[in-house]
Amino acid sequence: MSGSKTGLERLREKIREWSEEIGPITPRMERDPGALEEFCDAAVFRYQAQLAIPPEYRVSDDTGMAPVPGEGMTVQRVVMAEEISAVDPAIVLAAPGPSLSGGAIEAMADPDQKKWFYSRLQERPTWTFFGLTEPKHGSDAMGLETTLTPSGDGHLELSGTKRYVGNAARADVGVVFARTRPGPLGVMAVMVDTADPGFKATPLPTLGMRGNQICAIEMDRVRIPPENVLGRHLPASRRGIWGALQSLSAFRPGMAGMAVGIARAAHDYLLRHRGELAAGGMERVREIGRRIEAGRALTLHAARAADARSESAGYLASAAKYRTSRLAEDVTREAIALLGPGARLDHPDLDRYARDARAVEFMEGTRNVHRLNLFQGIVQRKLSG
Ligand SMILES: Cc1cc2nc3c(=O)[nH]c(=O)nc-3n(C[C@H](O)[C@H](O)[C@H](O)COP(=O)(O)OP(=O)(O)OC[C@H]3O[C@@H](n4cnc5c(N)ncnc54)[C@H](O)[C@@H]3O)c2cc1C
């Protein structure tokens, strides 16, 4: 039988097996995100970090999982994100490794900067962060107010406030977006060492994705050496906000994969509790199963477009993120309704799925923002396939 499995199916099975190994950590991580640190050498984390580090910068490939022939990295990331999220989506976000900042590094770092960044991540399990959102600037990231100013001795100084930044309090290094002058081309990205004086990250209390430990960051004249400025070798239009968008777009299909994973976790939960469902419940569960299949197919389609660098890729990723974040919210809410009054108290796992689903709506662009992007793709006739 196993001889007839595709490479992607084998990858799915392996990640499912690895994810289940760390499943028991989930209830503890809800109370204490630091609990994850005991497991950070688990195979699923090593694989996730490995997939995010380009082969030429990897010290070793130690998980024994070769790339799937005929499939690109985005497709593999989507499968990984779905499988881990069916256990706990916070684990995808809370894992040590390049995270979203790796996307910024890929888009804007020169070879020396890449070498420095990736080598730091491989000395030991190391967290990173991606600092874009500010208290008054979420969806309108271009309005960001954090400043990057010359210090007079060839260095720069970073000052400002960021919000909702995952893993910042446990990260060693990250990428921060800041303004050197007014206007969209005045934004630059810099690599920041969190041990430097003037940098402070504080975890925020949250309802969902608690393991991700989203943080507030205060920066007061953090010194940035000139070699930590990303995109210095690139034209002005290829730095700053452009790099942030590249990074977010590259990870968006993975975010849709996470949403599919959450919906699947709720669906599987209903199947395991079929005896407790309200009348007509199984018909609803079958319909949910069909919607999940459709969401997964759209997500894989968007991932393959991203791997093929298709002109439609960004719009399809928006469509997938839009559709699946809604799917995760609808399915988790419906699952709670099908289990009747008190379900959130009696079924804490289901309660967690619903809280996590709400968080997916905000990460990497809200549904309204993706609806606007999709609309642009349609009117400009850039959405094919
Ligand atoms: C779990 C989690 C992890 C995160 N991790 C990070 C991270 O690592 N780094 C980071 O920088 N940020 C991170 N974020 C922040 C995230 O990127 C922002 O929450 C997101 O950009 C939305 O910004 P906001 O929360 O300020 O909401 P707002 O932008 O204020 O949006 C509020 C509402 O207004 C709507 N809206 C906004 N603009 C428009 C418009 N033009 N047209 C129509 N409707 C609009 C939105 O759809 C939404 O419903 C994270 C968030 C979460 C929940």
PDB file of N, CA and C and ligand atoms in Angstrom, residues 93 100 130-135 137-140 163-166 209 212 214 359 361-369 372, ligand 1:
ATOM      1  N   LEU A  93       3.652  28.869  14.976  1.00  0.00           N
ATOM      2  CA  LEU A  93       4.148  30.238  15.158  1.00  0.00           C
ATOM      3  C   LEU A  93       5.194  30.337  16.253  1.00  0.00           C
ATOM      4  N   LEU A 100       8.755  34.714  10.116  1.00  0.00           N
ATOM      5  CA  LEU A 100       8.512  35.710   9.058  1.00  0.00           C
ATOM      6  C   LEU A 100       9.747  36.536   8.756  1.00  0.00           C
ATOM      7  N   PHE A 130       9.466  39.403  13.842  1.00  0.00           N
ATOM      8  CA  PHE A 130       9.242  40.250  12.662  1.00  0.00           C
ATOM      9  C   PHE A 130       8.434  41.455  13.155  1.00  0.00           C
ATOM     10  N   GLY A 131       9.077  42.603  13.293  1.00  0.00           N
ATOM     11  CA  GLY A 131       8.428  43.763  13.913  1.00  0.00           C
ATOM     12  C   GLY A 131       7.929  44.771  12.894  1.00  0.00           C
ATOM     13  N   LEU A 132       6.665  44.651  12.547  1.00  0.00           N
ATOM     14  CA  LEU A 132       6.075  45.593  11.593  1.00  0.00           C
ATOM     15  C   LEU A 132       4.932  46.385  12.240  1.00  0.00           C
ATOM     16  N   THR A 133       3.979  45.682  12.859  1.00  0.00           N
ATOM     17  CA  THR A 133       2.758  46.327  13.370  1.00  0.00           C
ATOM     18  C   THR A 133       3.065  47.304  14.503  1.00  0.00           C
ATOM     19  N   GLU A 134       2.346  48.424  14.503  1.00  0.00           N
ATOM     20  CA  GLU A 134       2.480  49.411  15.584  1.00  0.00           C
ATOM     21  C   GLU A 134       1.095  49.665  16.192  1.00  0.00           C
ATOM     22  N   PRO A 135       1.047  50.297  17.377  1.00  0.00           N
ATOM     23  CA  PRO A 135      -0.259  50.477  18.024  1.00  0.00           C
ATOM     24  C   PRO A 135      -1.296  51.142  17.114  1.00  0.00           C
ATOM     25  N   HIS A 137      -0.877  51.387  13.701  1.00  0.00           N
ATOM     26  CA  HIS A 137      -0.659  51.014  12.298  1.00  0.00           C
ATOM     27  C   HIS A 137      -0.563  49.489  12.159  1.00  0.00           C
ATOM     28  N   GLY A 138      -1.730  48.879  11.865  1.00  0.00           N
ATOM     29  CA  GLY A 138      -1.775  47.446  11.604  1.00  0.00           C
ATOM     30  C   GLY A 138      -1.936  47.238  10.114  1.00  0.00           C
ATOM     31  N   SER A 139      -3.183  47.298   9.631  1.00  0.00           N
ATOM     32  CA  SER A 139      -3.422  47.109   8.193  1.00  0.00           C
ATOM     33  C   SER A 139      -2.721  48.187   7.360  1.00  0.00           C
ATOM     34  N   ASP A 140      -2.651  49.417   7.869  1.00  0.00           N
ATOM     35  CA  ASP A 140      -1.959  50.480   7.106  1.00  0.00           C
ATOM     36  C   ASP A 140      -0.490  50.558   7.550  1.00  0.00           C
ATOM     37  N   ARG A 163       3.670  46.464  18.237  1.00  0.00           N
ATOM     38  CA  ARG A 163       2.652  45.703  18.976  1.00  0.00           C
ATOM     39  C   ARG A 163       2.336  44.379  18.281  1.00  0.00           C
ATOM     40  N   TYR A 164       1.902  43.427  19.068  1.00  0.00           N
ATOM     41  CA  TYR A 164       1.409  42.121  18.583  1.00  0.00           C
ATOM     42  C   TYR A 164       2.496  41.356  17.819  1.00  0.00           C
ATOM     43  N   VAL A 165       3.730  41.473  18.277  1.00  0.00           N
ATOM     44  CA  VAL A 165       4.834  40.820  17.568  1.00  0.00           C
ATOM     45  C   VAL A 165       5.128  39.467  18.231  1.00  0.00           C
ATOM     46  N   GLY A 166       4.943  38.395  17.469  1.00  0.00           N
ATOM     47  CA  GLY A 166       5.102  37.044  18.014  1.00  0.00           C
ATOM     48  C   GLY A 166       6.546  36.764  18.420  1.00  0.00           C
ATOM     49  N   MET A 209      -4.035  31.683  20.350  1.00  0.00           N
ATOM     50  CA  MET A 209      -2.630  31.502  19.957  1.00  0.00           C
ATOM     51  C   MET A 209      -1.678  31.887  21.078  1.00  0.00           C
ATOM     52  N   ASN A 212       2.163  31.525  20.968  1.00  0.00           N
ATOM     53  CA  ASN A 212       2.928  32.445  20.103  1.00  0.00           C
ATOM     54  C   ASN A 212       3.476  33.639  20.896  1.00  0.00           C
ATOM     55  N   ILE A 214       2.482  36.831  21.811  1.00  0.00           N
ATOM     56  CA  ILE A 214       2.654  38.104  21.105  1.00  0.00           C
ATOM     57  C   ILE A 214       3.012  39.208  22.111  1.00  0.00           C
ATOM     58  N   ALA A 359      -7.811  34.412  15.855  1.00  0.00           N
ATOM     59  CA  ALA A 359      -6.501  35.066  15.692  1.00  0.00           C
ATOM     60  C   ALA A 359      -6.025  34.999  14.239  1.00  0.00           C
ATOM     61  N   GLU A 361      -7.647  35.387  11.621  1.00  0.00           N
ATOM     62  CA  GLU A 361      -8.232  36.520  10.861  1.00  0.00           C
ATOM     63  C   GLU A 361      -7.277  37.722  10.821  1.00  0.00           C
ATOM     64  N   PHE A 362      -6.537  37.949  11.918  1.00  0.00           N
ATOM     65  CA  PHE A 362      -5.717  39.171  11.990  1.00  0.00           C
ATOM     66  C   PHE A 362      -4.307  39.006  11.446  1.00  0.00           C
ATOM     67  N   MET A 363      -3.791  37.768  11.482  1.00  0.00           N
ATOM     68  CA  MET A 363      -2.385  37.604  11.087  1.00  0.00           C
ATOM     69  C   MET A 363      -2.207  37.774   9.584  1.00  0.00           C
ATOM     70  N   GLU A 364      -1.147  38.472   9.182  1.00  0.00           N
ATOM     71  CA  GLU A 364      -0.780  38.633   7.760  1.00  0.00           C
ATOM     72  C   GLU A 364      -1.928  39.188   6.928  1.00  0.00           C
ATOM     73  N   GLY A 365      -2.637  40.138   7.494  1.00  0.00           N
ATOM     74  CA  GLY A 365      -3.694  40.825   6.748  1.00  0.00           C
ATOM     75  C   GLY A 365      -5.065  40.279   7.091  1.00  0.00           C
ATOM     76  N   THR A 366      -5.983  41.204   7.399  1.00  0.00           N
ATOM     77  CA  THR A 366      -7.347  40.789   7.762  1.00  0.00           C
ATOM     78  C   THR A 366      -8.140  40.449   6.495  1.00  0.00           C
ATOM     79  N   ARG A 367      -9.319  39.850   6.692  1.00  0.00           N
ATOM     80  CA  ARG A 367     -10.125  39.450   5.523  1.00  0.00           C
ATOM     81  C   ARG A 367     -10.471  40.635   4.636  1.00  0.00           C
ATOM     82  N   ASN A 368     -10.790  41.782   5.247  1.00  0.00           N
ATOM     83  CA  ASN A 368     -11.138  42.945   4.422  1.00  0.00           C
ATOM     84  C   ASN A 368      -9.972  43.333   3.519  1.00  0.00           C
ATOM     85  N   VAL A 369      -8.773  43.279   4.059  1.00  0.00           N
ATOM     86  CA  VAL A 369      -7.585  43.665   3.280  1.00  0.00           C
ATOM     87  C   VAL A 369      -7.396  42.684   2.119  1.00  0.00           C
ATOM     88  N   LEU A 372      -9.918  43.307  -0.613  1.00  0.00           N
ATOM     89  CA  LEU A 372      -9.516  44.441  -1.467  1.00  0.00           C
ATOM     90  C   LEU A 372      -8.461  43.991  -2.487  1.00  0.00           C
TER      91      LEU A 372
HETATM   92  C1  LIG B   1      -1.607  35.868  16.639  1.00  0.00           C
HETATM   93  C2  LIG B   1      -1.074  37.123  15.996  1.00  0.00           C
HETATM   94  C3  LIG B   1       0.275  37.178  15.645  1.00  0.00           C
HETATM   95  C4  LIG B   1       0.790  38.345  15.074  1.00  0.00           C
HETATM   96  N1  LIG B   1       2.129  38.398  14.783  1.00  0.00           N
HETATM   97  C5  LIG B   1       2.668  39.555  14.316  1.00  0.00           C
HETATM   98  C6  LIG B   1       4.084  39.640  14.119  1.00  0.00           C
HETATM   99  O1  LIG B   1       4.831  38.683  14.366  1.00  0.00           O
HETATM  100  N2  LIG B   1       4.589  40.817  13.672  1.00  0.00           N
HETATM  101  C7  LIG B   1       3.804  41.903  13.405  1.00  0.00           C
HETATM  102  O2  LIG B   1       4.344  42.931  12.994  1.00  0.00           O
HETATM  103  N3  LIG B   1       2.455  41.850  13.575  1.00  0.00           N
HETATM  104  C8  LIG B   1       1.865  40.705  14.037  1.00  0.00           C
HETATM  105  N4  LIG B   1       0.511  40.629  14.251  1.00  0.00           N
HETATM  106  C9  LIG B   1      -0.326  41.826  14.044  1.00  0.00           C
HETATM  107  C10 LIG B   1      -1.195  41.736  12.793  1.00  0.00           C
HETATM  108  O3  LIG B   1      -0.391  41.828  11.642  1.00  0.00           O
HETATM  109  C11 LIG B   1      -2.232  42.881  12.873  1.00  0.00           C
HETATM  110  O4  LIG B   1      -3.139  42.517  13.904  1.00  0.00           O
HETATM  111  C12 LIG B   1      -2.967  43.089  11.576  1.00  0.00           C
HETATM  112  O5  LIG B   1      -2.119  43.699  10.624  1.00  0.00           O
HETATM  113  C13 LIG B   1      -4.219  43.953  11.739  1.00  0.00           C
HETATM  114  O6  LIG B   1      -3.869  45.163  12.318  1.00  0.00           O
HETATM  115  P1  LIG B   1      -4.689  45.745  13.561  1.00  0.00           P
HETATM  116  O7  LIG B   1      -4.763  44.651  14.595  1.00  0.00           O
HETATM  117  O8  LIG B   1      -4.089  47.040  13.948  1.00  0.00           O
HETATM  118  O9  LIG B   1      -6.173  45.945  13.002  1.00  0.00           O
HETATM  119  P2  LIG B   1      -6.660  47.140  12.056  1.00  0.00           P
HETATM  120  O10 LIG B   1      -5.754  47.310  10.886  1.00  0.00           O
HETATM  121  O11 LIG B   1      -6.913  48.332  12.914  1.00  0.00           O
HETATM  122  O12 LIG B   1      -8.041  46.544  11.542  1.00  0.00           O
HETATM  123  C14 LIG B   1      -9.225  46.557  12.371  1.00  0.00           C
HETATM  124  C15 LIG B   1     -10.406  46.230  11.458  1.00  0.00           C
HETATM  125  O13 LIG B   1     -10.512  47.240  10.423  1.00  0.00           O
HETATM  126  C16 LIG B   1     -10.528  46.609   9.135  1.00  0.00           C
HETATM  127  N5  LIG B   1      -9.809  47.436   8.151  1.00  0.00           N
HETATM  128  C17 LIG B   1      -8.572  47.975   8.271  1.00  0.00           C
HETATM  129  N6  LIG B   1      -8.232  48.640   7.140  1.00  0.00           N
HETATM  130  C18 LIG B   1      -9.262  48.489   6.285  1.00  0.00           C
HETATM  131  C19 LIG B   1      -9.514  48.943   4.950  1.00  0.00           C
HETATM  132  N7  LIG B   1      -8.621  49.673   4.267  1.00  0.00           N
HETATM  133  N8  LIG B   1     -10.712  48.616   4.364  1.00  0.00           N
HETATM  134  C20 LIG B   1     -11.625  47.867   5.046  1.00  0.00           C
HETATM  135  N9  LIG B   1     -11.445  47.433   6.319  1.00  0.00           N
HETATM  136  C21 LIG B   1     -10.283  47.729   6.933  1.00  0.00           C
HETATM  137  C22 LIG B   1      -9.829  45.281   9.316  1.00  0.00           C
HETATM  138  O14 LIG B   1     -10.248  44.326   8.346  1.00  0.00           O
HETATM  139  C23 LIG B   1     -10.261  44.882  10.734  1.00  0.00           C
HETATM  140  O15 LIG B   1     -11.524  44.261  10.690  1.00  0.00           O
HETATM  141  C24 LIG B   1      -0.051  39.462  14.814  1.00  0.00           C
HETATM  142  C25 LIG B   1      -1.425  39.381  15.129  1.00  0.00           C
HETATM  143  C26 LIG B   1      -1.930  38.237  15.702  1.00  0.00           C
HETATM  144  C27 LIG B   1      -3.399  38.179  16.030  1.00  0.00           C
END
